[in-house]
mmCIF file of N, CA and C in Angstrom:
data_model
loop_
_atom_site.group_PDB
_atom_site.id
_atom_site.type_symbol
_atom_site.label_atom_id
_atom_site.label_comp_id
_atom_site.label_asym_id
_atom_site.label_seq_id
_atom_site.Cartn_x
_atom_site.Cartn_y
_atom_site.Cartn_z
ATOM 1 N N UNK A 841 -7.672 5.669 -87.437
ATOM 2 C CA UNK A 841 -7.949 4.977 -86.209
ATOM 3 C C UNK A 841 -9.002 3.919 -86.506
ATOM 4 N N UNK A 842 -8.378 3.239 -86.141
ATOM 5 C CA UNK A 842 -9.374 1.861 -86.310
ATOM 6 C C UNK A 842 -9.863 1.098 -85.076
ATOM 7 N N UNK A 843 -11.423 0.797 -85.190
ATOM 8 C CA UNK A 843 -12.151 0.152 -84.233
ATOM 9 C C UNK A 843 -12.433 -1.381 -84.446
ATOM 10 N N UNK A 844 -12.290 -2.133 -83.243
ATOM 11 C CA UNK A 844 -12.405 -3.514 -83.276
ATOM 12 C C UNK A 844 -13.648 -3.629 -82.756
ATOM 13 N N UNK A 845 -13.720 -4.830 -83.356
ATOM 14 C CA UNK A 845 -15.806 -5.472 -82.788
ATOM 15 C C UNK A 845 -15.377 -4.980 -81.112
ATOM 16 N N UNK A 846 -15.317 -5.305 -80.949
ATOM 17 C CA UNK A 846 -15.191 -5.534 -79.306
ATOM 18 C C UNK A 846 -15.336 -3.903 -78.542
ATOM 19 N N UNK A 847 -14.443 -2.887 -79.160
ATOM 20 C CA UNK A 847 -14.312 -1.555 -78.623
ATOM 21 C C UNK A 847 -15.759 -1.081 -79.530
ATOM 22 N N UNK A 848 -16.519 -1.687 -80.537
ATOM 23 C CA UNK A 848 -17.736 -1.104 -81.035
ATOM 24 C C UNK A 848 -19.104 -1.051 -80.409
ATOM 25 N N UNK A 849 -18.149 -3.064 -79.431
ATOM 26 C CA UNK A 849 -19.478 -2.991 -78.539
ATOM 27 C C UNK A 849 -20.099 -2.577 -77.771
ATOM 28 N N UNK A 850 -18.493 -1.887 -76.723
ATOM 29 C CA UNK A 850 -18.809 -1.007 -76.146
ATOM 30 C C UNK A 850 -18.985 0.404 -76.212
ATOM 31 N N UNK A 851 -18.856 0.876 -77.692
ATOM 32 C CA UNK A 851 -19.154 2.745 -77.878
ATOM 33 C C UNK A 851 -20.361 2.860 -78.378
ATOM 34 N N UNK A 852 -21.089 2.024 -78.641
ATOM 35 C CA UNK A 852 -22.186 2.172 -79.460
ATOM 36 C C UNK A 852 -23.598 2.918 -78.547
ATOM 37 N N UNK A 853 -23.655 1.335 -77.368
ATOM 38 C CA UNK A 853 -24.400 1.750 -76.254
ATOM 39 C C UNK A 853 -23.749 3.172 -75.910
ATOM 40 N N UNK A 854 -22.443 3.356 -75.630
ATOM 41 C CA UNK A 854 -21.974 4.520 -74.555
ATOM 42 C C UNK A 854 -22.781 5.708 -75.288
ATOM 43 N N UNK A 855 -22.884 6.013 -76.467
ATOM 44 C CA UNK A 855 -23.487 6.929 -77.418
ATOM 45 C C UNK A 855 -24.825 7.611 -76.978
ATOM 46 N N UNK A 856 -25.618 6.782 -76.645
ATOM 47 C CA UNK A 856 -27.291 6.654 -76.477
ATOM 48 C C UNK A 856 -26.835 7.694 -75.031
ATOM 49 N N UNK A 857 -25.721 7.203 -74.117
ATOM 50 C CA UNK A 857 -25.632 7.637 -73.107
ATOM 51 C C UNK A 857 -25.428 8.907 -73.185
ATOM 52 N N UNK A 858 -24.395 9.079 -73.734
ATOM 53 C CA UNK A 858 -23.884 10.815 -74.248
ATOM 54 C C UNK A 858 -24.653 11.517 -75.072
ATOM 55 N N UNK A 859 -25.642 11.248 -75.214
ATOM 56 C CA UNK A 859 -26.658 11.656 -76.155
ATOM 57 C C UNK A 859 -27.601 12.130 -75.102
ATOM 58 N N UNK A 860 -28.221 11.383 -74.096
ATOM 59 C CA UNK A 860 -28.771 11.915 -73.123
ATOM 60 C C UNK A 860 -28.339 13.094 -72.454
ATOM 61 N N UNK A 861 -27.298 12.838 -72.190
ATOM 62 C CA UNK A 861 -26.240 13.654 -70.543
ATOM 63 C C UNK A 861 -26.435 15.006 -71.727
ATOM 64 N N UNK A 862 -25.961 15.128 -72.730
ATOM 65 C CA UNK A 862 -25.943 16.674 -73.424
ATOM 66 C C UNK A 862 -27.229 16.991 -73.648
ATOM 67 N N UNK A 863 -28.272 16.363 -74.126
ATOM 68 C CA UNK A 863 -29.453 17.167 -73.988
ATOM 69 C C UNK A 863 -30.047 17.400 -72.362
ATOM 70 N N UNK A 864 -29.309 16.558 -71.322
ATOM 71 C CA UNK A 864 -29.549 17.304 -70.071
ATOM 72 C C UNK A 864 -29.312 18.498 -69.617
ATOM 73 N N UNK A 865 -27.599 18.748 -70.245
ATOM 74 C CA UNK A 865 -27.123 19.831 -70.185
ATOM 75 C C UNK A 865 -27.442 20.887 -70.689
ATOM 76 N N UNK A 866 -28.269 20.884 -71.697
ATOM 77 C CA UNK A 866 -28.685 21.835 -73.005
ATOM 78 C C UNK A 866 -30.513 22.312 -72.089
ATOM 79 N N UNK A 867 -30.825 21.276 -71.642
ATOM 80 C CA UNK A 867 -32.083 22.033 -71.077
ATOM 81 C C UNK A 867 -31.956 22.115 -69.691
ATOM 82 N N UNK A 868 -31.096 21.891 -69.280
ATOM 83 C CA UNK A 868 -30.747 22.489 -67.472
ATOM 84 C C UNK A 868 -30.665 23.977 -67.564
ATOM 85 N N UNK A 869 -30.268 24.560 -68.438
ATOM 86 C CA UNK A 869 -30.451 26.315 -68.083
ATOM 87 C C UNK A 869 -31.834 26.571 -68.590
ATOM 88 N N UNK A 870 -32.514 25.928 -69.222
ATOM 89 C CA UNK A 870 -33.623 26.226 -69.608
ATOM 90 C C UNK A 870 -34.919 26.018 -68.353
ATOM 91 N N UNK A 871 -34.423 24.938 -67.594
ATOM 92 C CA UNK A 871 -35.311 24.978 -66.764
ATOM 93 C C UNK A 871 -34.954 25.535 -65.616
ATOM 94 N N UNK A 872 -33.825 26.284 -65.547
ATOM 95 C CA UNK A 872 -33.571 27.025 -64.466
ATOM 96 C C UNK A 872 -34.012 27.947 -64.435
ATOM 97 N N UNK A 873 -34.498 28.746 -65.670
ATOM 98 C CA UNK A 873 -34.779 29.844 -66.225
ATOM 99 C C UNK A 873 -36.533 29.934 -65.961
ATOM 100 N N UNK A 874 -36.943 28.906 -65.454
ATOM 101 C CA UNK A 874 -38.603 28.460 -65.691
ATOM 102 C C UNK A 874 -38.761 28.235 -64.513
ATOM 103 N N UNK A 875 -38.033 27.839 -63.618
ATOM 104 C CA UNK A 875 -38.021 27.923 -62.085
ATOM 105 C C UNK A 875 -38.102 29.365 -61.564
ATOM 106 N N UNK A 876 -37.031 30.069 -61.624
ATOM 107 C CA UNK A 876 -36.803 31.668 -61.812
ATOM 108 C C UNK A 876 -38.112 31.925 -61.883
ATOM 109 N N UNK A 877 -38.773 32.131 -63.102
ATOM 110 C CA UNK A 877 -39.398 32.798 -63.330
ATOM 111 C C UNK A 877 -40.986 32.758 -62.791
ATOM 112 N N UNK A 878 -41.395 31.297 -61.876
ATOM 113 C CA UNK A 878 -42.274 31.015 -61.529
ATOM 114 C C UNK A 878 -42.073 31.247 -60.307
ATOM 115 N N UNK A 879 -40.725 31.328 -59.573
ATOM 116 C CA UNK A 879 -40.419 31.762 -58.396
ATOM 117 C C UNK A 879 -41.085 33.553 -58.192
ATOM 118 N N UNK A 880 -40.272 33.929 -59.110
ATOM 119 C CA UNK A 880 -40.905 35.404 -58.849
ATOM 120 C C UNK A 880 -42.118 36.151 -59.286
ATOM 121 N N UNK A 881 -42.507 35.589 -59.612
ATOM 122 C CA UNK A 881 -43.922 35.413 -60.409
ATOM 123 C C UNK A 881 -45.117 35.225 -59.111
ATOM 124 N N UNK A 882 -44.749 33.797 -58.026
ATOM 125 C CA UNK A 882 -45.209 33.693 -57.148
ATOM 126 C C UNK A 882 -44.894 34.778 -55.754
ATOM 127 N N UNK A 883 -43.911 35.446 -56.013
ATOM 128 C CA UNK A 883 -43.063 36.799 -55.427
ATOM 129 C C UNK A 883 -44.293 37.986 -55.361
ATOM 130 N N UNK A 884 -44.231 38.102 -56.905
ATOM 131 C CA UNK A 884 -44.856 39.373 -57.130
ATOM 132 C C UNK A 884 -46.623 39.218 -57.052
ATOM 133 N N UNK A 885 -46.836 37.784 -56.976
ATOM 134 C CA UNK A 885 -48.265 38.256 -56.513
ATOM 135 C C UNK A 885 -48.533 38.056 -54.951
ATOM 136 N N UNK A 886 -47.966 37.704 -54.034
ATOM 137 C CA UNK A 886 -47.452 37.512 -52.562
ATOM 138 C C UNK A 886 -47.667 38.927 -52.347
ATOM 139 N N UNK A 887 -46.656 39.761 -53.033
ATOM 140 C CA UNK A 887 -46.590 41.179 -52.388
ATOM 141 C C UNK A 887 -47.616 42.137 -52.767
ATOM 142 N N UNK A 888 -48.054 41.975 -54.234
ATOM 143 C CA UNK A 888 -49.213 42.571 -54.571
ATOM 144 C C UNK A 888 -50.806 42.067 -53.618
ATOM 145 N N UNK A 889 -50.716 41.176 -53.233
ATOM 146 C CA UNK A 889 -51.848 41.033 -52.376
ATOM 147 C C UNK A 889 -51.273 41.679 -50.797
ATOM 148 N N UNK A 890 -50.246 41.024 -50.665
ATOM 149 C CA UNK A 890 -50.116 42.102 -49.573
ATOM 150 C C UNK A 890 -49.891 43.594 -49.549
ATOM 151 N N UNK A 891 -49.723 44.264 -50.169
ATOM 152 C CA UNK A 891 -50.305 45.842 -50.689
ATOM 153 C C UNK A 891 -51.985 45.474 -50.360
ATOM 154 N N UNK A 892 -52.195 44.917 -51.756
ATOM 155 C CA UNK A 892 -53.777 45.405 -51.841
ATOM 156 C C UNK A 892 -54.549 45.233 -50.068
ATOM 157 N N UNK A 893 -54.539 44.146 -49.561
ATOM 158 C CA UNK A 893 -54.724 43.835 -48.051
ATOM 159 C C UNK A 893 -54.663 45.328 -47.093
ATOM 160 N N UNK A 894 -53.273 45.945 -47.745
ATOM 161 C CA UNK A 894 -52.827 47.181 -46.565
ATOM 162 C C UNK A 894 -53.668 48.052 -46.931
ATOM 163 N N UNK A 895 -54.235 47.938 -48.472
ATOM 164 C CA UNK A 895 -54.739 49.587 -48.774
ATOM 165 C C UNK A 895 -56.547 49.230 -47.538
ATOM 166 N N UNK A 896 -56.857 48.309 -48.320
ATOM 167 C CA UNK A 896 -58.097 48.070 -48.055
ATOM 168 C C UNK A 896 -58.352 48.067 -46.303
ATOM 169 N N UNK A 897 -57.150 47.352 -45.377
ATOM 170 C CA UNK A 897 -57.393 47.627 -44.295
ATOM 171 C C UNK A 897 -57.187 49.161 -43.305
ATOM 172 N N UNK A 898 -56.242 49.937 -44.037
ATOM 173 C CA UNK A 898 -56.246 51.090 -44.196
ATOM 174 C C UNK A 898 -57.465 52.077 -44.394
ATOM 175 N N UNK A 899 -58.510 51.544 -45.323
ATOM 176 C CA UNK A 899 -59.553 52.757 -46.106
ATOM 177 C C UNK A 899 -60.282 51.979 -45.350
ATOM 178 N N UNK A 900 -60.566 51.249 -44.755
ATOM 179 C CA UNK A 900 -61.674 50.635 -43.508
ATOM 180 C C UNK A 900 -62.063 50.841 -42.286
ATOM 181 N N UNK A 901 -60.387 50.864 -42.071
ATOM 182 C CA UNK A 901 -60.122 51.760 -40.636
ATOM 183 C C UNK A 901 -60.110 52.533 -40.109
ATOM 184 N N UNK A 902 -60.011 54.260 -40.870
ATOM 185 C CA UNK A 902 -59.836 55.395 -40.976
ATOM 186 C C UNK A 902 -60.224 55.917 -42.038
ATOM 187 N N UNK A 903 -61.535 55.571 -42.620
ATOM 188 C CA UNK A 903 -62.021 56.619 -43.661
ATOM 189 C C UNK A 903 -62.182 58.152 -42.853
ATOM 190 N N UNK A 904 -62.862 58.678 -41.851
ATOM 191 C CA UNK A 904 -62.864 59.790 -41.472
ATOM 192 C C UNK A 904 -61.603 60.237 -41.205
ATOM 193 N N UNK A 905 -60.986 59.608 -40.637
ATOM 194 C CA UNK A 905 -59.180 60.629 -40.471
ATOM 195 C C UNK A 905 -58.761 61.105 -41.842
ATOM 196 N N UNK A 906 -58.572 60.171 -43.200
ATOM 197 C CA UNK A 906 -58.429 60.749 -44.509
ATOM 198 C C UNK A 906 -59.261 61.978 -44.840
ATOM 199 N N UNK A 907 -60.255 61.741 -44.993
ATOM 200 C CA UNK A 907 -61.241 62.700 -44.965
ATOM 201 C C UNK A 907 -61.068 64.335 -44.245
ATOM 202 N N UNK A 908 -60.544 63.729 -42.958
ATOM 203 C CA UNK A 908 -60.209 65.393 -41.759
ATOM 204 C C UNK A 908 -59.240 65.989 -42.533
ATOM 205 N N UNK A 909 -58.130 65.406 -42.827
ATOM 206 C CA UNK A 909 -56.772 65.289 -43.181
ATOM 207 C C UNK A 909 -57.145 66.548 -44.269
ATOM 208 N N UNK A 910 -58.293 65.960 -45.392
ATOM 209 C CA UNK A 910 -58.033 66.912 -46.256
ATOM 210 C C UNK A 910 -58.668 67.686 -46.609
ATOM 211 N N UNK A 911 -59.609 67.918 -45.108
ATOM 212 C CA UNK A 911 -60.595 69.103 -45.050
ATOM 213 C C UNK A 911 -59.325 70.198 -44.981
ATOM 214 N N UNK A 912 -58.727 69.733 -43.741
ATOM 215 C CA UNK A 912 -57.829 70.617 -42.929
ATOM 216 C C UNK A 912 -56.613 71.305 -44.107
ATOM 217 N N UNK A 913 -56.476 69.975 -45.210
ATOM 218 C CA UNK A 913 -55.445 71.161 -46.225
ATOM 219 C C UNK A 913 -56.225 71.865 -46.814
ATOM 220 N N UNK A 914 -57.448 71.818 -47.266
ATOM 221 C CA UNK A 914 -57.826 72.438 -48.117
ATOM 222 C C UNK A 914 -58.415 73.932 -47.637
ATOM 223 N N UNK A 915 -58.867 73.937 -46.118
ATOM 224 C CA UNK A 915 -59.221 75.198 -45.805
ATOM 225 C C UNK A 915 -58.031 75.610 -45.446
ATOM 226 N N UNK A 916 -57.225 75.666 -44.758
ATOM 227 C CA UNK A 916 -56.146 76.159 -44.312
ATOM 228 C C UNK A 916 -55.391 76.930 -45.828
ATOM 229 N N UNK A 917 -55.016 78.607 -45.146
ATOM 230 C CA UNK A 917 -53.953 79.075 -46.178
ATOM 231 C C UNK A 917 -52.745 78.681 -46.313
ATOM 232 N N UNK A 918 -52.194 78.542 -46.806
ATOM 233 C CA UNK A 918 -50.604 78.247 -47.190
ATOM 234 C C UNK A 918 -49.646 79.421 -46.022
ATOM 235 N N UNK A 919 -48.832 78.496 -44.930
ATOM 236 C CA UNK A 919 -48.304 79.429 -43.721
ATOM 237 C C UNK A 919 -46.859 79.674 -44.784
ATOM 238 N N UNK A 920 -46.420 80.967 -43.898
ATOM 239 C CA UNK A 920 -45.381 81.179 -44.183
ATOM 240 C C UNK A 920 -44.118 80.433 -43.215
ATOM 241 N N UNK A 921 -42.747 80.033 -43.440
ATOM 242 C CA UNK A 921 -42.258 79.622 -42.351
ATOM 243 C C UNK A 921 -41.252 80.690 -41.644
ATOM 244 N N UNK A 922 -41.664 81.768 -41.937
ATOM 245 C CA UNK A 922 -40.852 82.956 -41.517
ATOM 246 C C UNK A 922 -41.795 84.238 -40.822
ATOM 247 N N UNK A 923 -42.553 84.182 -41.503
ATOM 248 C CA UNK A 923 -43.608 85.465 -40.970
ATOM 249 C C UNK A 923 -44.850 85.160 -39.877
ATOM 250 N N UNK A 924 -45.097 85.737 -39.493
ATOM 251 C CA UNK A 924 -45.638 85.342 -37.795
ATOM 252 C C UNK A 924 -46.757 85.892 -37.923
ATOM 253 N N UNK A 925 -48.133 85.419 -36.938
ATOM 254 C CA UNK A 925 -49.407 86.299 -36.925
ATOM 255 C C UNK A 925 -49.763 87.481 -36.391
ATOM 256 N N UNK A 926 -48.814 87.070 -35.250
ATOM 257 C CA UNK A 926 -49.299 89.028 -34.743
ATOM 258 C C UNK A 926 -47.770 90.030 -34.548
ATOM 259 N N UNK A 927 -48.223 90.798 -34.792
ATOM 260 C CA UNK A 927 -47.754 92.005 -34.768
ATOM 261 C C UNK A 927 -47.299 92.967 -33.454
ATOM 262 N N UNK A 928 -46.578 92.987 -32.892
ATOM 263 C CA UNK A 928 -45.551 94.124 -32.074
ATOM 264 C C UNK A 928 -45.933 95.456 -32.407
ATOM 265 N N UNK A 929 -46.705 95.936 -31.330
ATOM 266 C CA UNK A 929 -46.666 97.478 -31.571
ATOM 267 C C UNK A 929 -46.066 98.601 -30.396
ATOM 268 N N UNK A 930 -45.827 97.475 -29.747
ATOM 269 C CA UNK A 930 -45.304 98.056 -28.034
ATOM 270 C C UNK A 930 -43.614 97.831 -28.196
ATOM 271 N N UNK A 931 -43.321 99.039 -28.459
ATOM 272 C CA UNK A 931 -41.559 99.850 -29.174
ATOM 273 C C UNK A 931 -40.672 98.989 -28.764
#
């Protein structure tokens, strides 16, 4: 196959062009991949502050209720869910 001046003049430039467009293509998943990852990145610290926010407004609000909570398990015996406190002696 043979090229004339004329069809050289125009593939030469076209080249530079196609040379671009594929290294577009070649780093378009790459920066999709960098989007992604800054997306969820900005995700996971969104939700981690909103946790931390809940604990802290939580242990602010009700330190004594936590506190009752685990007076009350800790003295309390372990109930049975079958056996009862008092006793029937009247036949």
């Amino acid at each position: 196959m043979s090229l004339k001046l004329i069809e050289l003049q125009v593939a030469i430039p076209r080249t530079v062009d196609a040379s671009k467009a594929s290294i577009d293509l070649m780093n378009r998943g790459l920066l999709q991949l960098q989007e992604t990852t800054e997306e969820i990145r900005k995700k996971d610290k969104n939700e981690s502050k909103r946790v931390n926010q809940k604990e802290a407004a939580e242990a602010g609000l009700f330190p004594s209720y936590h506190q009752h909570q685990q007076e009350k398990m800790s003295s309390k015996s372990p109930c049975h869910p079958y056996k009862g406190k008092k006793i029937d002696f009247t036949g």
